[in-house]
Amino acid sequence: MVTVLSPLDRKLVRDLWRIKGQALAIAAVIAVGVLMLVMMTGLVNTLEETKQAYYDRYRLADVFAPVERAPDRFLERLAEIPGVAVVEGRVTGSALIDMPAEVVPVRAKAVSLPDDGPARLNDIYLAEGRMPASGRADEVLLLKGFADARGLRPGDRLSATMHGARRVFQVVGLAQSPEFLYTTAPGEIVPDDARFAVLWMSRDALAAAYDMQGAFNEALIGLDRDATAQGVLAAVDRVLDPQGGLGAFGLEDLPSNFFITEEIEGGRKNAVGVPPIFLGVSAFLLYIVVSRIVQAEREEIGLLKAFGYSDWEVSSHYLKMMLTIAVVGAIAGSLGGIAAGRAMAGVYQAYYKFPFLVFQLDPRSFVIGFVISVLAACGGGFGVLRGVFRLTPAVAMRPPAPADYTRAGRLGGIWLRILDQPGRMVLRRLRRQPARMAGGALGMAAGMALSVGMIGVQAGFNQSIDLSFGVLDRSDAQVTFTHAMSDKVVYELGRLPGVEEVEPVRNVGVRLRHGLYTHRGAINGMIAAPRLARAMDDAQRALTLPDEGIVLSSALARVLHAGPGDVVTAEVHEGRRPVLEIPVVAVADSLLGSPAYMNMDALNAALKEPGRVSGAYVRLDEAGQDTALAAIKDMPGVAGVALKSDVRDSIQSMMDSGMGAVRFIMLAIAGIVTFGIVYNAARIAFAERVHDLASLRVIGFSRGEAAFVLLGELGLVTLAALPLGAVMGYGMAAAVSAAFSTEVYSIPLMFDARSVGSAALAVLVSAAFSGWLVKRDLDRVDLVTALKTRE
């Protein structure tokens, strides 16, 4: 059975072929929006599903309860707490790994494995090798990410310092764990596989190394399905407080889980906020293109109605045109989104060290993509279809009434002297049809705004790194101690050869509360007027820390919903564990993390521990850096040294991976969309003027002069779009910067001459290339056919 197309459907095919360039450009804009929607929602779903499957399969604990030292019998008391399903005690400790030919030791965390079988909580995935043999205290498992970064394999040996004693271990296997998806050294926020390691070894061996026989220093707790975490946390703290409990916390405060959750939330914000921008632009373009087609086909519309086609049938013809373009774009975007999502998912798996990947597309994203595309098409064509309904056959078949240009005024004076005839024609058309020209300029401005926003985000990422490591942090390295030490150690550091300046810090783990809002982090105690590591306001002025009060970073202030004049509660997790009520005195501009700052002397006084420091920032002599680092490493009580250059490289890698990498895709897409918009404007102008331009050729104008009339109009519209695009780009840059900012890092709003200039150059290049394509078509126009076409 052969299906025969109706006359209107055949006309639809011919019309689509005639405007194929414009249709493909609009479909590409729609495809970009759908691609971003499918890709981002797919990535969010993939991360969420993979994370949850990994957590469930390897039984990640719901509650973590660090303690200084508690006898094993306290595990039974923890198990009796209502809502607790399973409890397991373990031993953990810090370690330093000596790598051959490297001055700076690698910080590590040692974690015990049960001696009597698999772990009931926080189990591990054995990627290579075997488990440590029973009774072998020198056999360890090594975190696979660190082993890969350092080129280590099962069978290799490494030297580590644990609890002041140097020991040699044999690596018998490589492991991964949901607890260490995102590995950072204590006190840092930047992941670096090469600078932080995790060692797993038998419980008996690790307990002997840290004097924990018959005891544990961390309890892992799994909850019943209907248990409330807050009630269990309070009960756990009551049980462990007498033993030196350091404050139990839930899974949401586990650093690895926190960072990956922030990544997922950032992707979710982008998935909601970015695609509508592209789909809104596509609706605007559809409106312009189809309205011009309807205006050019007035006579055909009248003939169709005169031959008996109803208003609905004629209107549906143009609606089908818009829907076809939208559906083609949605299909292309869906397929592209699947491919892009799979590619990006592989990046996430490598970055977060998932041992497996549960790639999960969100079926709703396809439905939403198609629905929004159709709505964009309908929204763009609604006004056009109303015009089709209003046209009666008699009115439509008559030529439209001549336009009244009396209000446009006449060109005279200086314009007649400086412009030739083609130039006056260009200017006259702009004066007579300002609304149409404004519509074209608005479309180009929207494309430029996309480019300004994405170039601004790129600059914002770079600015964030430059400010963090060039203005806020002016040290060369950060030294961390195993515990709070006497400030005499600062003078010892300053006397070392190669050390030029030392600035002490006191970092104290706390839970900050303000009303219903809480944040688990640290207070950074610094000297009143620090020089090496500073807090700064939004004008990049260094803040002097007062004798009383706390300074919140801007990210932390948003989390706590607190500002100057408010009072926050700080529950300290070390020492005497006091609960402090501290007024907020200022908000600092933060780019990395969510820190809080206090005057170090005031912090120590509040803790009743005067003259204590937990670390220091140091500035080193370039020539004597290695000597200084070697001397610092051999100092007693040093837990680790972090070179600023290494931290900066790690931050750059973090921002260029994961959801941060999406900005590169969006920048490329913004360029494509910008060209599509400019090309559409050029094609529409050509379609409208082809009759006029052919007439100019017939009466004696050269090809160049005729082309100047068309391209001069395009050039002026493009120039008019540049300042408008710059203004719109400011809002776009602000919106996209906010979408990419998380608690891990904040992207400052960058709106400068370079961003605007780069976007303007992209528009001008797109206009030049589009103009060349249109001129080529103009040179090929058949004058006889063009003159037969109704204006």
XYZ file of N, CA, C and O in Angstrom, residues 426-504:
316
model
N 21.129 51.345 2.364
C 21.286 50.584 3.614
C 20.739 51.377 4.792
O 19.952 50.866 5.612
N 21.141 52.624 4.903
C 20.701 53.445 6.024
C 19.206 53.694 5.981
O 18.530 53.708 7.026
N 18.648 53.863 4.767
C 17.210 54.123 4.638
C 16.403 52.915 5.131
O 15.379 53.064 5.789
N 16.873 51.705 4.807
C 16.129 50.512 5.258
C 16.160 50.399 6.781
O 15.154 50.038 7.401
N 17.278 50.711 7.385
C 17.355 50.651 8.843
C 16.419 51.668 9.486
O 15.799 51.390 10.518
N 16.307 52.847 8.882
C 15.420 53.869 9.440
C 13.963 53.499 9.249
O 13.117 53.799 10.099
N 13.634 52.836 8.137
C 12.243 52.545 7.828
C 11.731 51.299 8.549
O 10.519 51.160 8.751
N 12.615 50.377 8.897
C 12.186 49.130 9.553
C 13.007 48.903 10.822
O 13.721 47.903 10.943
N 12.899 49.811 11.765
C 13.739 49.680 12.975
C 13.399 48.458 13.808
O 14.283 47.849 14.407
N 12.100 48.084 13.859
C 11.718 46.934 14.688
C 12.331 45.652 14.144
O 12.839 44.811 14.904
N 12.311 45.508 12.815
C 12.871 44.299 12.215
C 14.377 44.253 12.433
O 14.943 43.198 12.743
N 15.023 45.379 12.273
C 16.462 45.416 12.491
C 16.790 45.148 13.969
O 17.770 44.480 14.284
N 15.956 45.681 14.846
C 16.171 45.446 16.273
C 16.028 43.970 16.611
O 16.766 43.435 17.459
N 15.074 43.277 15.949
C 14.925 41.849 16.191
C 16.170 41.081 15.787
O 16.627 40.178 16.500
N 16.738 41.436 14.618
C 17.973 40.786 14.201
C 19.112 41.069 15.156
O 19.905 40.169 15.490
N 19.225 42.321 15.607
C 20.287 42.669 16.554
C 20.112 41.938 17.878
O 21.085 41.496 18.504
N 18.855 41.777 18.315
C 18.598 41.072 19.572
C 19.015 39.608 19.469
O 19.582 39.048 20.410
N 18.732 38.971 18.304
C 19.142 37.587 18.123
C 20.651 37.433 18.182
O 21.184 36.531 18.849
N 21.369 38.319 17.491
C 22.833 38.256 17.528
C 23.357 38.551 18.934
O 24.330 37.933 19.395
N 22.708 39.503 19.617
C 23.135 39.834 20.979
C 22.980 38.632 21.901
O 23.807 38.415 22.796
N 21.910 37.838 21.695
C 21.720 36.641 22.519
C 22.858 35.658 22.302
O 23.374 35.055 23.257
N 23.263 35.485 21.022
C 24.395 34.603 20.749
C 25.676 35.120 21.381
O 26.462 34.364 21.957
N 25.901 36.427 21.295
C 27.098 37.010 21.893
C 27.065 36.865 23.409
O 28.101 36.616 24.049
N 25.880 37.010 24.013
C 25.768 36.881 25.464
C 26.175 35.485 25.922
O 26.824 35.323 26.967
N 25.797 34.454 25.152
C 26.220 33.097 25.493
C 27.742 33.002 25.508
O 28.331 32.425 26.421
N 28.367 33.572 24.484
C 29.825 33.516 24.419
C 30.455 34.320 25.544
O 31.437 33.883 26.160
N 29.921 35.513 25.832
C 30.463 36.326 26.932
C 30.371 35.558 28.247
O 31.318 35.522 29.047
N 29.210 34.920 28.484
C 29.026 34.174 29.723
C 30.018 33.037 29.864
O 30.635 32.858 30.924
N 30.230 32.270 28.791
C 31.113 31.116 28.887
C 32.581 31.530 28.929
O 33.379 30.936 29.650
N 32.947 32.566 28.168
C 34.324 33.062 28.254
C 34.575 33.636 29.645
O 35.654 33.474 30.220
N 33.555 34.309 30.209
C 33.690 34.834 31.562
C 33.889 33.734 32.588
O 34.659 33.886 33.541
N 33.184 32.607 32.417
C 33.352 31.480 33.344
C 34.767 30.914 33.231
O 35.404 30.590 34.245
N 35.265 30.788 31.993
C 36.638 30.320 31.820
C 37.604 31.240 32.562
O 38.500 30.795 33.279
N 37.421 32.555 32.372
C 38.280 33.515 33.059
C 38.089 33.448 34.569
O 39.038 33.642 35.337
N 36.847 33.182 35.017
C 36.575 33.076 36.442
C 37.307 31.914 37.085
O 37.831 32.036 38.201
N 37.355 30.766 36.397
C 38.105 29.619 36.913
C 39.578 29.994 37.079
O 40.199 29.702 38.112
N 40.146 30.628 36.052
C 41.561 31.018 36.128
C 41.786 32.076 37.206
O 42.784 32.035 37.933
N 40.856 33.021 37.308
C 40.983 34.073 38.327
C 40.907 33.486 39.726
O 41.612 33.935 40.649
N 40.057 32.490 39.903
C 39.929 31.850 41.214
C 41.252 31.243 41.649
O 41.677 31.381 42.806
N 41.939 30.585 40.723
C 43.229 29.980 41.049
C 44.280 31.053 41.295
O 45.059 30.976 42.251
N 44.309 32.073 40.433
C 45.320 33.127 40.584
C 45.169 33.862 41.918
O 46.170 34.147 42.601
N 43.926 34.183 42.294
C 43.705 34.888 43.551
C 44.041 33.999 44.744
O 44.637 34.456 45.722
N 43.649 32.733 44.658
C 43.860 31.832 45.796
C 45.338 31.618 46.076
O 45.772 31.584 47.236
N 46.147 31.481 45.001
C 47.550 31.124 45.200
C 48.518 32.262 44.893
O 49.726 32.068 44.966
N 47.998 33.426 44.563
C 48.869 34.558 44.341
C 48.595 35.720 45.273
O 49.483 36.522 45.557
N 47.353 35.815 45.751
C 46.964 36.940 46.598
C 46.631 36.468 48.015
O 47.165 36.985 48.995
N 45.733 35.487 48.125
C 45.351 35.011 49.459
C 46.488 34.235 50.120
O 46.783 34.431 51.296
N 47.112 33.343 49.377
C 48.192 32.514 49.916
C 49.496 32.927 49.231
O 49.699 32.682 48.051
N 50.393 33.548 50.005
C 51.669 34.007 49.451
C 52.841 33.209 50.022
O 53.991 33.636 49.935
N 52.528 32.052 50.589
C 53.582 31.201 51.137
C 54.122 30.283 50.039
O 53.653 30.302 48.902
N 55.112 29.476 50.414
C 55.639 28.452 49.508
C 55.228 27.054 49.936
O 55.180 26.143 49.117
N 54.945 26.874 51.224
C 54.569 25.552 51.727
C 53.796 25.705 53.030
O 53.899 26.729 53.719
N 53.020 24.666 53.333
C 52.289 24.628 54.596
C 52.736 23.401 55.376
O 52.737 22.278 54.860
N 53.128 23.623 56.626
C 53.566 22.546 57.512
C 52.436 22.221 58.476
O 51.838 23.131 59.067
N 52.121 20.933 58.619
C 51.067 20.488 59.532
C 51.682 19.608 60.608
O 52.502 18.728 60.309
N 51.296 19.839 61.874
C 51.799 19.051 62.991
C 50.799 17.956 63.351
O 49.604 18.063 63.059
N 51.317 16.929 64.003
C 50.465 15.803 64.386
C 49.448 16.202 65.439
O 48.379 15.606 65.549
N 49.780 17.209 66.244
C 48.887 17.684 67.295
C 49.266 19.130 67.613
O 50.304 19.639 67.149
N 48.413 19.810 68.378
C 48.709 21.186 68.758
C 49.979 21.220 69.603
O 50.094 20.510 70.598
N 50.925 22.064 69.190
C 52.233 22.114 69.840
C 52.492 23.507 70.387
O 51.793 24.469 70.060
N 53.528 23.616 71.221
C 53.922 24.910 71.769
C 54.394 25.820 70.637
O 55.004 25.360 69.658
N 54.111 27.113 70.777
C 54.510 28.042 69.717
C 56.030 28.201 69.618
O 56.521 28.887 68.717
N 56.781 27.545 70.494
C 58.228 27.562 70.351
C 58.668 26.897 69.050
O 59.755 27.196 68.526
N 57.847 26.002 68.551
C 58.202 25.312 67.315
C 58.302 26.291 66.162
O 59.019 26.048 65.183
N 57.602 27.420 66.249
C 57.671 28.438 65.201
C 59.089 28.999 65.120
O 59.630 29.203 64.020
N 59.707 29.234 66.250
C 61.074 29.757 66.261
C 62.049 28.699 65.746
O 63.040 29.031 65.077
N 61.768 27.427 66.043
C 62.619 26.360 65.529
C 62.537 26.299 64.007
O 63.553 26.100 63.327
N 61.335 26.470 63.474
C 61.186 26.486 62.029
C 61.929 27.666 61.415
O 62.587 27.548 60.376
N 61.808 28.817 62.044
C 62.441 30.016 61.503
C 63.954 29.946 61.488
O 64.596 30.654 60.689
N 64.567 29.109 62.364
C 66.022 29.015 62.406
C 66.581 28.028 61.383
O 67.793 27.956 61.197
N 65.710 27.263 60.726
C 66.194 26.273 59.762
C 66.785 26.975 58.538
O 66.257 27.996 58.081
N 67.859 26.437 57.974
C 68.442 27.043 56.770
C 67.465 26.949 55.594
O 66.844 25.910 55.375
N 67.307 28.052 54.886
C 66.404 28.080 53.736
C 65.026 28.585 54.054
O 64.238 28.852 53.133
N 64.691 28.727 55.340
C 63.379 29.244 55.732
C 63.490 30.752 55.934
O 64.263 31.212 56.789
N 62.739 31.535 55.181
C 62.830 32.986 55.244
C 61.765 33.610 56.138
O 62.002 34.651 56.746
N 60.595 33.003 56.206
C 59.513 33.587 57.007
C 58.576 32.471 57.443
O 58.312 31.526 56.702
N 58.084 32.594 58.678
C 57.168 31.596 59.239
C 55.955 32.317 59.808
O 56.091 33.344 60.474
N 54.781 31.767 59.541
C 53.540 32.344 60.071
C 52.709 31.213 60.681
O 52.254 30.326 59.971
N 52.502 31.214 62.007
C 51.811 30.096 62.657
C 50.301 30.134 62.437
O 49.711 31.196 62.182
